[in-house]
Amino acid sequence: MYDLVATCLYLAIGALWVVLAVFKSRAWRRHRFPALLVMAAASAATAVSFLCSAPAVAAVVNGASGVSFLGLLIVYVARLLFGAGAVVLVLLWAPPSRRRAGEPAWAVPYAAVRTAVRRKVGWVYGPVIAAMILLFACFPPGLDSSLPLDTTYAAEPSVLAFLLLYQAAFAWGLWQLGRTCWRHAAAVAAQRLLRRSLRCLAVGSGLIGGYCLTKCVAIGAAAAGTHVLDPVGSIVSPLSGCAGCLVLAVGWAGAAAATWRQRRADYRALRPLWAAAMQVDGRLALDAPQRPWAEWLTARDLEWRLTRRTREIRDGQLALRPWVPEDVVAAARRCADAYADMAPQEKEAAVAAAAFAGGLRALRARQRPERHCAHPPGTDVAPADERRHLVLVARHLQGPFVTRVLAETC
């Protein structure tokens, strides 16, 4: 029963990390930031470690190779590769004092940390992995791989050295990752999403560190000849490690998932405004509009789709400019001033929505205004704020504010 539950749990977590590895690889192909490549490789290593940790998979590996505990060696090497990736991320996530002005932590070029990676990763984890393989080759013959290695054979010197070397190297990488993430989280307090992801990484590293600590306690007790703490190593340690990896996965993908959700929400929110812009000139659209159900299911290339939709809306606004009546804009500004509790960005968006609706009404009636607005509101919004502004415009386009302004100027 234990093997069945452990197999299902490890395979599920391994599949989760496979998905994370795929998404981080796709992100790296788009942006080519070294940190994304390291995260993809570390995710793949974690996936391998969990898949090979499953008792059913480990039994297949050991049986097919004829080498006892070969599956465990693969698991431990994969975890050390994750630890090595964690240290590389620590080096890439340099503090602001070591970055160029305006450069985000995840965009630090690899050339800036190449020497440190060689010294702190290559010359640490390379010898450690080689030493572990050598110690593994020195294991006594006839070990039964159906029994736990760490508590059953901890009294063997080569096994004890193998286990402690692995735990020390793995814990060191986790400590570096957790400490750096917690420090960076304090430095980006204004960015709530990024701060939450970094804290998840720090907490996850701490929980996995609990796996290392409890394993060492169980190994030490077994090496001393007492097995009263064996359940600590066989139950508490795996649970702590699994919980830590799940929290780590949330931090690993939390910011990206939240960004995806926001892009998808913005893409759908812009549809009414985009549809209105296409009434100005349908030739502005690069493609035929999707059906509502197809747009609701859209999940890929959202950044590109959002950028294209934003540009098409802007083109529609420019084409509509000669039809925007000056009196509609003036009335919209008077109405906006009456809303004392409305934020300045909200007021500007509401006025821009009223101007757009007024111009569209004039265009439909084919009545060019005697005085049109030379500079319609919202057309001078900074590029960084453009998407958020247009989403607010889309929300006001069919709202009571625009209805009131159009009623006053009919």
Short mmCIF file of C-alpha atoms in Angstrom, two decimals:
data_model
loop_
_atom_site.label_atom_id
_atom_site.label_comp_id
_atom_site.label_asym_id
_atom_site.label_seq_id
_atom_site.Cartn_x
_atom_site.Cartn_y
_atom_site.Cartn_z
CA MET A 1 0.00 0.00 0.00
CA TYR A 2 2.81 2.42 0.89
CA ASP A 3 4.55 1.76 -2.44
CA LEU A 4 1.33 2.41 -4.37
CA VAL A 5 0.65 5.71 -2.59
CA ALA A 6 4.28 6.82 -2.93
CA THR A 7 4.33 5.90 -6.62
CA CYS A 8 1.18 7.90 -7.37
CA LEU A 9 2.38 10.89 -5.35
CA TYR A 10 5.86 11.00 -6.88
CA LEU A 11 4.58 10.50 -10.42
CA ALA A 12 2.05 13.32 -9.97
CA ILE A 13 4.67 15.74 -8.65
CA GLY A 14 7.11 14.63 -11.36
CA ALA A 15 4.50 15.32 -14.04
CA LEU A 16 3.93 18.78 -12.56
CA TRP A 17 7.64 19.57 -12.84
CA VAL A 18 7.71 18.25 -16.41
CA VAL A 19 5.02 20.81 -17.28
CA LEU A 20 7.03 23.54 -15.53
CA ALA A 21 10.16 22.55 -17.46
CA VAL A 22 8.27 22.78 -20.76
CA PHE A 23 6.84 26.21 -19.96
CA LYS A 24 10.17 27.59 -18.74
CA SER A 25 11.82 26.27 -21.91
CA ARG A 26 9.22 28.06 -24.03
CA ALA A 27 9.74 31.23 -22.02
CA TRP A 28 13.49 30.99 -22.58
CA ARG A 29 12.99 30.56 -26.33
CA ARG A 30 11.02 33.81 -26.35
CA HIS A 31 13.22 35.95 -24.11
CA ARG A 32 16.61 34.20 -24.01
CA PHE A 33 17.31 35.19 -20.40
CA PRO A 34 19.89 32.83 -18.82
CA ALA A 35 17.84 32.60 -15.62
CA LEU A 36 14.92 31.10 -17.56
CA LEU A 37 17.17 28.45 -19.09
CA VAL A 38 18.56 27.56 -15.66
CA MET A 39 15.02 27.30 -14.26
CA ALA A 40 14.02 25.03 -17.15
CA ALA A 41 17.01 22.75 -16.57
CA ALA A 42 16.45 22.71 -12.80
CA SER A 43 12.76 21.89 -13.35
CA ALA A 44 13.72 19.00 -15.64
CA ALA A 45 16.18 17.69 -13.04
CA THR A 46 13.50 17.87 -10.35
CA ALA A 47 11.06 16.03 -12.60
CA VAL A 48 13.59 13.25 -13.15
CA SER A 49 14.25 12.98 -9.42
CA PHE A 50 10.57 12.55 -8.58
CA LEU A 51 9.81 10.18 -11.44
CA CYS A 52 12.72 7.94 -10.48
CA SER A 53 11.79 8.21 -6.79
CA ALA A 54 8.54 6.37 -7.47
CA PRO A 55 9.02 2.82 -6.06
CA ALA A 56 7.59 1.22 -9.21
CA VAL A 57 9.95 3.17 -11.48
CA ALA A 58 12.95 2.59 -9.20
CA ALA A 59 12.25 -1.15 -9.22
CA VAL A 60 12.19 -1.15 -13.03
CA VAL A 61 15.48 0.78 -13.23
CA ASN A 62 17.21 -1.45 -10.69
CA GLY A 63 15.89 -4.64 -12.23
CA ALA A 64 16.69 -3.68 -15.83
CA SER A 65 20.22 -2.57 -14.98
CA GLY A 66 20.97 -5.30 -12.46
CA VAL A 67 22.57 -2.67 -10.18
CA SER A 68 21.12 -2.23 -6.72
CA PHE A 69 20.02 1.34 -5.91
CA LEU A 70 20.90 2.68 -9.39
CA GLY A 71 17.53 4.44 -9.42
CA LEU A 72 18.44 6.12 -6.13
CA LEU A 73 21.76 7.30 -7.55
CA ILE A 74 19.89 8.88 -10.47
CA VAL A 75 17.52 10.56 -8.02
CA TYR A 76 20.34 11.98 -5.91
CA VAL A 77 22.36 13.20 -8.90
CA ALA A 78 19.25 14.88 -10.33
CA ARG A 79 18.63 16.64 -7.02
CA LEU A 80 22.20 17.83 -6.91
CA LEU A 81 21.77 19.21 -10.42
CA PHE A 82 18.79 21.10 -9.09
CA GLY A 83 20.97 22.36 -6.23
CA ALA A 84 23.59 23.45 -8.74
CA GLY A 85 20.89 25.27 -10.71
CA ALA A 86 19.75 26.97 -7.51
CA VAL A 87 23.25 28.32 -6.89
CA VAL A 88 23.47 29.54 -10.51
CA LEU A 89 20.15 31.37 -10.03
CA VAL A 90 21.53 32.95 -6.88
CA LEU A 91 24.44 34.27 -8.91
CA LEU A 92 22.19 35.47 -11.75
CA TRP A 93 19.74 37.15 -9.39
CA ALA A 94 22.36 39.72 -8.50
CA PRO A 95 21.55 42.50 -6.02
CA PRO A 96 20.85 45.99 -7.46
CA SER A 97 24.35 47.18 -6.55
CA ARG A 98 25.81 44.68 -9.05
CA ARG A 99 23.33 45.33 -11.87
CA ARG A 100 23.16 48.02 -14.49
CA ALA A 101 20.54 50.73 -14.00
CA GLY A 102 17.06 49.51 -14.90
CA GLU A 103 18.18 45.91 -15.47
CA PRO A 104 15.84 43.33 -13.87
CA ALA A 105 17.37 40.60 -11.73
CA TRP A 106 16.36 37.80 -14.12
CA ALA A 107 17.96 39.51 -17.16
CA VAL A 108 21.56 39.48 -15.91
CA PRO A 109 23.78 38.09 -18.73
CA TYR A 110 25.63 34.86 -18.09
CA ALA A 111 28.95 36.47 -18.99
CA ALA A 112 28.68 38.62 -15.87
CA VAL A 113 28.66 35.57 -13.59
CA ARG A 114 30.66 33.03 -15.63
CA THR A 115 33.68 33.09 -13.30
CA ALA A 116 31.55 32.80 -10.17
CA VAL A 117 29.56 29.90 -11.66
CA ARG A 118 32.78 28.08 -12.49
CA ARG A 119 34.10 28.59 -8.97
CA LYS A 120 30.96 28.03 -6.89
CA VAL A 121 29.17 25.44 -9.04
CA GLY A 122 31.56 23.70 -11.38
CA TRP A 123 34.30 23.23 -8.79
CA VAL A 124 31.83 22.24 -6.06
CA TYR A 125 29.10 20.11 -7.56
CA GLY A 126 31.33 18.50 -10.18
CA PRO A 127 33.68 16.91 -7.60
CA VAL A 128 30.75 16.10 -5.29
CA ILE A 129 28.88 14.18 -7.99
CA ALA A 130 32.07 12.40 -9.04
CA ALA A 131 32.79 11.45 -5.41
CA MET A 132 29.25 10.16 -4.97
CA ILE A 133 29.55 7.96 -8.06
CA LEU A 134 32.86 6.63 -6.77
CA LEU A 135 31.37 5.89 -3.34
CA PHE A 136 28.40 4.23 -4.99
CA ALA A 137 30.79 1.94 -6.87
CA CYS A 138 32.34 1.02 -3.50
CA PHE A 139 29.04 -0.14 -1.98
CA PRO A 140 29.22 -3.69 -0.54
CA PRO A 141 27.82 -6.30 -2.94
CA GLY A 142 24.43 -7.87 -2.36
CA LEU A 143 22.54 -4.84 -1.06
CA ASP A 144 18.79 -5.36 -1.16
CA SER A 145 17.26 -2.41 -3.04
CA SER A 146 13.79 -3.23 -1.72
CA LEU A 147 14.94 -1.88 1.67
CA PRO A 148 15.67 1.80 2.48
CA LEU A 149 19.34 2.55 1.87
CA ASP A 150 19.67 5.38 4.38
CA THR A 151 18.38 3.53 7.43
CA THR A 152 19.16 -0.08 6.56
CA TYR A 153 22.79 0.29 5.45
CA ALA A 154 23.83 3.56 7.15
CA ALA A 155 26.41 1.66 9.23
CA GLU A 156 28.41 0.89 6.07
CA PRO A 157 31.16 3.56 5.75
CA SER A 158 30.81 4.01 1.99
CA VAL A 159 27.02 4.29 2.25
CA LEU A 160 27.23 6.75 5.16
CA ALA A 161 29.74 8.95 3.34
CA PHE A 162 27.61 8.79 0.17
CA LEU A 163 24.47 9.87 2.01
CA LEU A 164 26.03 12.66 4.06
CA LEU A 165 27.89 14.09 1.07
CA TYR A 166 24.67 14.23 -0.91
CA GLN A 167 22.68 15.82 1.93
CA ALA A 168 25.33 18.47 2.56
CA ALA A 169 25.62 19.51 -1.10
CA PHE A 170 21.86 19.52 -1.62
CA ALA A 171 21.18 21.51 1.55
CA TRP A 172 23.83 24.08 0.63
CA GLY A 173 22.13 24.85 -2.70
CA LEU A 174 18.74 25.11 -0.99
CA TRP A 175 20.14 27.45 1.64
CA GLN A 176 21.57 29.75 -1.02
CA LEU A 177 18.29 29.81 -2.96
CA GLY A 178 16.09 30.37 0.09
CA ARG A 179 18.25 33.12 1.56
CA THR A 180 18.53 35.02 -1.72
CA CYS A 181 14.79 34.77 -2.47
CA TRP A 182 13.87 36.05 0.99
CA ARG A 183 16.31 38.95 0.65
CA HIS A 184 15.01 39.84 -2.82
CA ALA A 185 11.41 39.64 -1.58
CA ALA A 186 12.16 42.38 0.96
CA ALA A 187 13.73 44.52 -1.79
CA VAL A 188 10.66 44.35 -4.09
CA ALA A 189 7.96 45.07 -1.51
CA ALA A 190 6.12 47.30 -3.99
CA GLN A 191 5.75 44.45 -6.50
CA ARG A 192 3.30 42.20 -4.66
CA LEU A 193 3.18 39.44 -7.25
CA LEU A 194 6.94 39.07 -7.52
CA ARG A 195 7.31 39.36 -3.76
CA ARG A 196 4.81 36.55 -3.18
CA SER A 197 6.58 34.28 -5.67
CA LEU A 198 9.97 34.91 -4.10
CA ARG A 199 8.64 34.16 -0.64
CA CYS A 200 7.11 30.92 -1.92
CA LEU A 201 10.53 29.95 -3.23
CA ALA A 202 12.10 30.76 0.13
CA VAL A 203 9.48 28.80 2.10
CA GLY A 204 9.71 25.87 -0.31
CA SER A 205 13.48 25.81 0.06
CA GLY A 206 13.05 25.78 3.84
CA LEU A 207 10.62 22.85 3.72
CA ILE A 208 12.94 20.86 1.49
CA GLY A 209 15.72 21.78 3.89
CA GLY A 210 13.57 20.10 6.55
CA TYR A 211 13.79 16.95 4.43
CA CYS A 212 17.60 17.17 4.57
CA LEU A 213 17.61 17.77 8.32
CA THR A 214 15.25 14.93 9.22
CA LYS A 215 17.07 12.56 6.86
CA CYS A 216 20.38 13.37 8.54
CA VAL A 217 18.82 12.72 11.98
CA ALA A 218 17.49 9.33 10.85
CA ILE A 219 20.76 8.44 9.13
CA GLY A 220 22.80 9.40 12.20
CA ALA A 221 20.60 7.31 14.48
CA ALA A 222 20.79 4.30 12.12
CA ALA A 223 24.56 4.63 11.85
CA ALA A 224 24.75 4.63 15.67
CA GLY A 225 22.84 1.34 15.75
CA THR A 226 19.35 2.48 16.76
CA HIS A 227 16.40 2.40 14.39
CA VAL A 228 13.84 4.10 16.59
CA LEU A 229 13.98 7.18 14.31
CA ASP A 230 13.54 5.26 11.07
CA PRO A 231 9.97 6.58 10.58
CA VAL A 232 11.39 10.10 10.64
CA GLY A 233 13.47 9.32 7.57
CA SER A 234 10.88 7.19 5.78
CA ILE A 235 7.72 9.25 6.43
CA VAL A 236 8.44 12.74 7.79
CA SER A 237 11.31 13.46 5.37
CA PRO A 238 9.43 12.55 2.15
CA LEU A 239 6.36 14.49 3.25
CA SER A 240 8.46 17.56 4.03
CA GLY A 241 10.26 17.25 0.70
CA CYS A 242 7.03 16.83 -1.28
CA ALA A 243 5.38 19.77 0.46
CA GLY A 244 8.46 21.90 -0.17
CA CYS A 245 8.53 20.99 -3.86
CA LEU A 246 4.86 21.88 -4.26
CA VAL A 247 5.41 25.27 -2.61
CA LEU A 248 8.54 25.70 -4.70
CA ALA A 249 6.51 24.96 -7.85
CA VAL A 250 4.00 27.64 -6.87
CA GLY A 251 6.81 30.16 -6.53
CA TRP A 252 8.52 28.86 -9.68
CA ALA A 253 5.40 29.43 -11.79
CA GLY A 254 3.28 31.76 -9.66
CA ALA A 255 4.31 35.03 -11.28
CA ALA A 256 4.11 33.56 -14.78
CA ALA A 257 0.66 32.06 -14.13
CA ALA A 258 -0.66 35.31 -12.69
CA THR A 259 0.74 37.23 -15.67
CA TRP A 260 -0.96 34.78 -18.03
CA ARG A 261 -4.28 35.20 -16.23
CA GLN A 262 -3.98 38.99 -16.39
CA ARG A 263 -3.15 38.94 -20.11
CA ARG A 264 -6.09 36.67 -20.82
CA ALA A 265 -8.44 38.89 -18.79
CA ASP A 266 -7.17 42.02 -20.58
CA TYR A 267 -7.49 40.37 -23.99
CA ARG A 268 -11.11 39.50 -23.34
CA ALA A 269 -11.85 42.89 -21.74
CA LEU A 270 -10.60 44.72 -24.84
CA ARG A 271 -12.97 42.91 -27.21
CA PRO A 272 -15.87 45.46 -27.01
CA LEU A 273 -13.53 48.37 -27.68
CA TRP A 274 -11.80 46.45 -30.47
CA ALA A 275 -15.14 45.59 -32.07
CA ALA A 276 -16.11 49.26 -31.94
CA ALA A 277 -12.78 50.26 -33.49
CA MET A 278 -13.34 47.82 -36.33
CA GLN A 279 -16.62 49.62 -37.11
CA VAL A 280 -14.52 52.64 -38.01
CA ASP A 281 -12.60 50.69 -40.63
CA GLY A 282 -12.74 46.91 -40.79
CA ARG A 283 -9.57 46.82 -42.87
CA LEU A 284 -7.56 47.65 -39.75
CA ALA A 285 -7.92 44.05 -38.51
CA LEU A 286 -5.21 41.68 -39.63
CA ASP A 287 -7.50 38.65 -39.30
CA ALA A 288 -11.19 37.94 -39.23
CA PRO A 289 -12.63 38.20 -35.71
CA GLN A 290 -12.88 35.01 -33.71
CA ARG A 291 -16.16 33.64 -32.51
CA PRO A 292 -16.83 34.51 -28.83
CA TRP A 293 -16.45 30.91 -27.70
CA ALA A 294 -13.15 30.56 -29.58
CA GLU A 295 -11.83 33.76 -28.03
CA TRP A 296 -12.86 32.56 -24.58
CA LEU A 297 -10.74 29.43 -25.14
CA THR A 298 -7.70 31.38 -26.36
CA ALA A 299 -4.72 30.51 -24.18
CA ARG A 300 -1.60 30.79 -26.37
CA ASP A 301 0.44 33.75 -27.64
CA LEU A 302 -1.53 36.15 -25.47
CA GLU A 303 1.20 38.78 -25.37
CA TRP A 304 1.33 38.92 -29.16
CA ARG A 305 -2.47 38.91 -29.45
CA LEU A 306 -2.76 41.70 -26.89
CA THR A 307 -0.14 43.82 -28.64
CA ARG A 308 -1.90 43.35 -31.99
CA ARG A 309 -5.32 44.14 -30.52
CA THR A 310 -3.94 47.26 -28.82
CA ARG A 311 -2.40 48.49 -32.08
CA GLU A 312 -5.62 47.89 -34.00
CA ILE A 313 -7.62 49.82 -31.40
CA ARG A 314 -5.13 52.68 -31.60
CA ASP A 315 -5.41 52.69 -35.39
CA GLY A 316 -9.16 52.87 -35.06
CA GLN A 317 -8.89 55.82 -32.68
CA LEU A 318 -6.67 57.67 -35.13
CA ALA A 319 -9.04 56.97 -38.01
CA LEU A 320 -11.96 58.23 -35.90
CA ARG A 321 -10.26 61.46 -34.87
CA PRO A 322 -11.95 63.75 -37.47
CA TRP A 323 -15.34 62.53 -36.23
CA VAL A 324 -14.88 63.21 -32.48
CA PRO A 325 -16.99 66.28 -31.57
CA GLU A 326 -15.38 68.91 -29.37
CA ASP A 327 -18.60 69.38 -27.40
CA VAL A 328 -18.71 65.69 -26.44
CA VAL A 329 -15.18 65.88 -25.05
CA ALA A 330 -15.99 69.07 -23.12
CA ALA A 331 -19.16 67.52 -21.68
CA ALA A 332 -17.26 64.39 -20.71
CA ARG A 333 -14.65 66.41 -18.83
CA ARG A 334 -17.36 68.33 -16.96
CA CYS A 335 -19.06 65.09 -15.96
CA ALA A 336 -15.76 63.54 -14.90
CA ASP A 337 -14.99 66.50 -12.64
CA ALA A 338 -18.23 65.79 -10.77
CA TYR A 339 -16.88 62.39 -9.67
CA ALA A 340 -14.58 63.39 -6.81
CA ASP A 341 -13.87 59.78 -5.82
CA MET A 342 -12.70 58.73 -9.30
CA ALA A 343 -8.95 58.31 -9.76
CA PRO A 344 -7.25 60.50 -12.41
CA GLN A 345 -6.49 57.46 -14.63
CA GLU A 346 -10.13 56.37 -14.37
CA LYS A 347 -11.36 59.86 -15.30
CA GLU A 348 -9.09 60.00 -18.34
CA ALA A 349 -10.30 56.60 -19.48
CA ALA A 350 -13.95 57.56 -18.99
CA VAL A 351 -13.49 60.75 -21.01
CA ALA A 352 -11.66 58.80 -23.73
CA ALA A 353 -14.52 56.28 -23.86
CA ALA A 354 -17.10 59.07 -24.20
CA ALA A 355 -15.03 60.70 -26.96
CA PHE A 356 -14.77 57.39 -28.81
CA ALA A 357 -18.50 56.72 -28.49
CA GLY A 358 -19.31 60.26 -29.64
CA GLY A 359 -17.08 59.94 -32.69
CA LEU A 360 -18.56 56.55 -33.54
CA ARG A 361 -22.07 58.01 -33.29
CA ALA A 362 -21.16 60.81 -35.68
CA LEU A 363 -19.53 58.35 -38.08
CA ARG A 364 -22.60 56.14 -38.17
CA ALA A 365 -24.81 59.15 -38.88
CA ARG A 366 -22.28 60.39 -41.47
CA GLN A 367 -22.44 63.84 -39.82
CA ARG A 368 -18.95 65.27 -39.50
CA PRO A 369 -18.87 67.69 -36.53
CA GLU A 370 -18.34 71.39 -37.17
CA ARG A 371 -15.60 71.39 -34.53
CA HIS A 372 -13.78 68.14 -34.01
CA CYS A 373 -11.31 67.46 -31.19
CA ALA A 374 -7.79 67.84 -32.58
CA HIS A 375 -6.27 65.83 -29.73
CA PRO A 376 -8.78 63.23 -28.49
CA PRO A 377 -8.27 62.25 -24.84
CA GLY A 378 -6.16 59.17 -24.18
CA THR A 379 -4.12 59.31 -27.37
CA ASP A 380 -1.04 60.60 -25.55
CA VAL A 381 -0.92 57.86 -22.89
CA ALA A 382 2.59 56.52 -22.26
CA PRO A 383 3.29 53.17 -23.97
CA ALA A 384 3.85 51.45 -20.62
CA ASP A 385 0.34 52.48 -19.45
CA GLU A 386 -1.43 52.00 -22.77
CA ARG A 387 -2.86 48.54 -22.18
CA ARG A 388 -4.22 49.35 -18.74
CA HIS A 389 -5.73 52.57 -20.08
CA LEU A 390 -7.49 50.83 -22.98
CA VAL A 391 -8.92 48.18 -20.64
CA LEU A 392 -10.45 50.97 -18.56
CA VAL A 393 -11.78 52.63 -21.73
CA ALA A 394 -13.37 49.34 -22.79
CA ARG A 395 -15.10 49.01 -19.41
CA HIS A 396 -16.55 52.52 -19.64
CA LEU A 397 -17.56 52.29 -23.31
CA GLN A 398 -21.00 50.87 -22.57
CA GLY A 399 -21.26 52.14 -19.01
CA PRO A 400 -23.48 54.80 -17.41
CA PHE A 401 -20.87 57.55 -17.71
CA VAL A 402 -20.77 57.36 -21.51
CA THR A 403 -24.55 57.00 -21.68
CA ARG A 404 -24.95 60.19 -19.65
CA VAL A 405 -22.50 62.18 -21.79
CA LEU A 406 -24.11 61.06 -25.06
CA ALA A 407 -27.56 61.92 -23.71
CA GLU A 408 -26.40 65.46 -22.87
CA THR A 409 -24.90 66.03 -26.33
CA CYS A 410 -27.47 64.40 -28.59
#
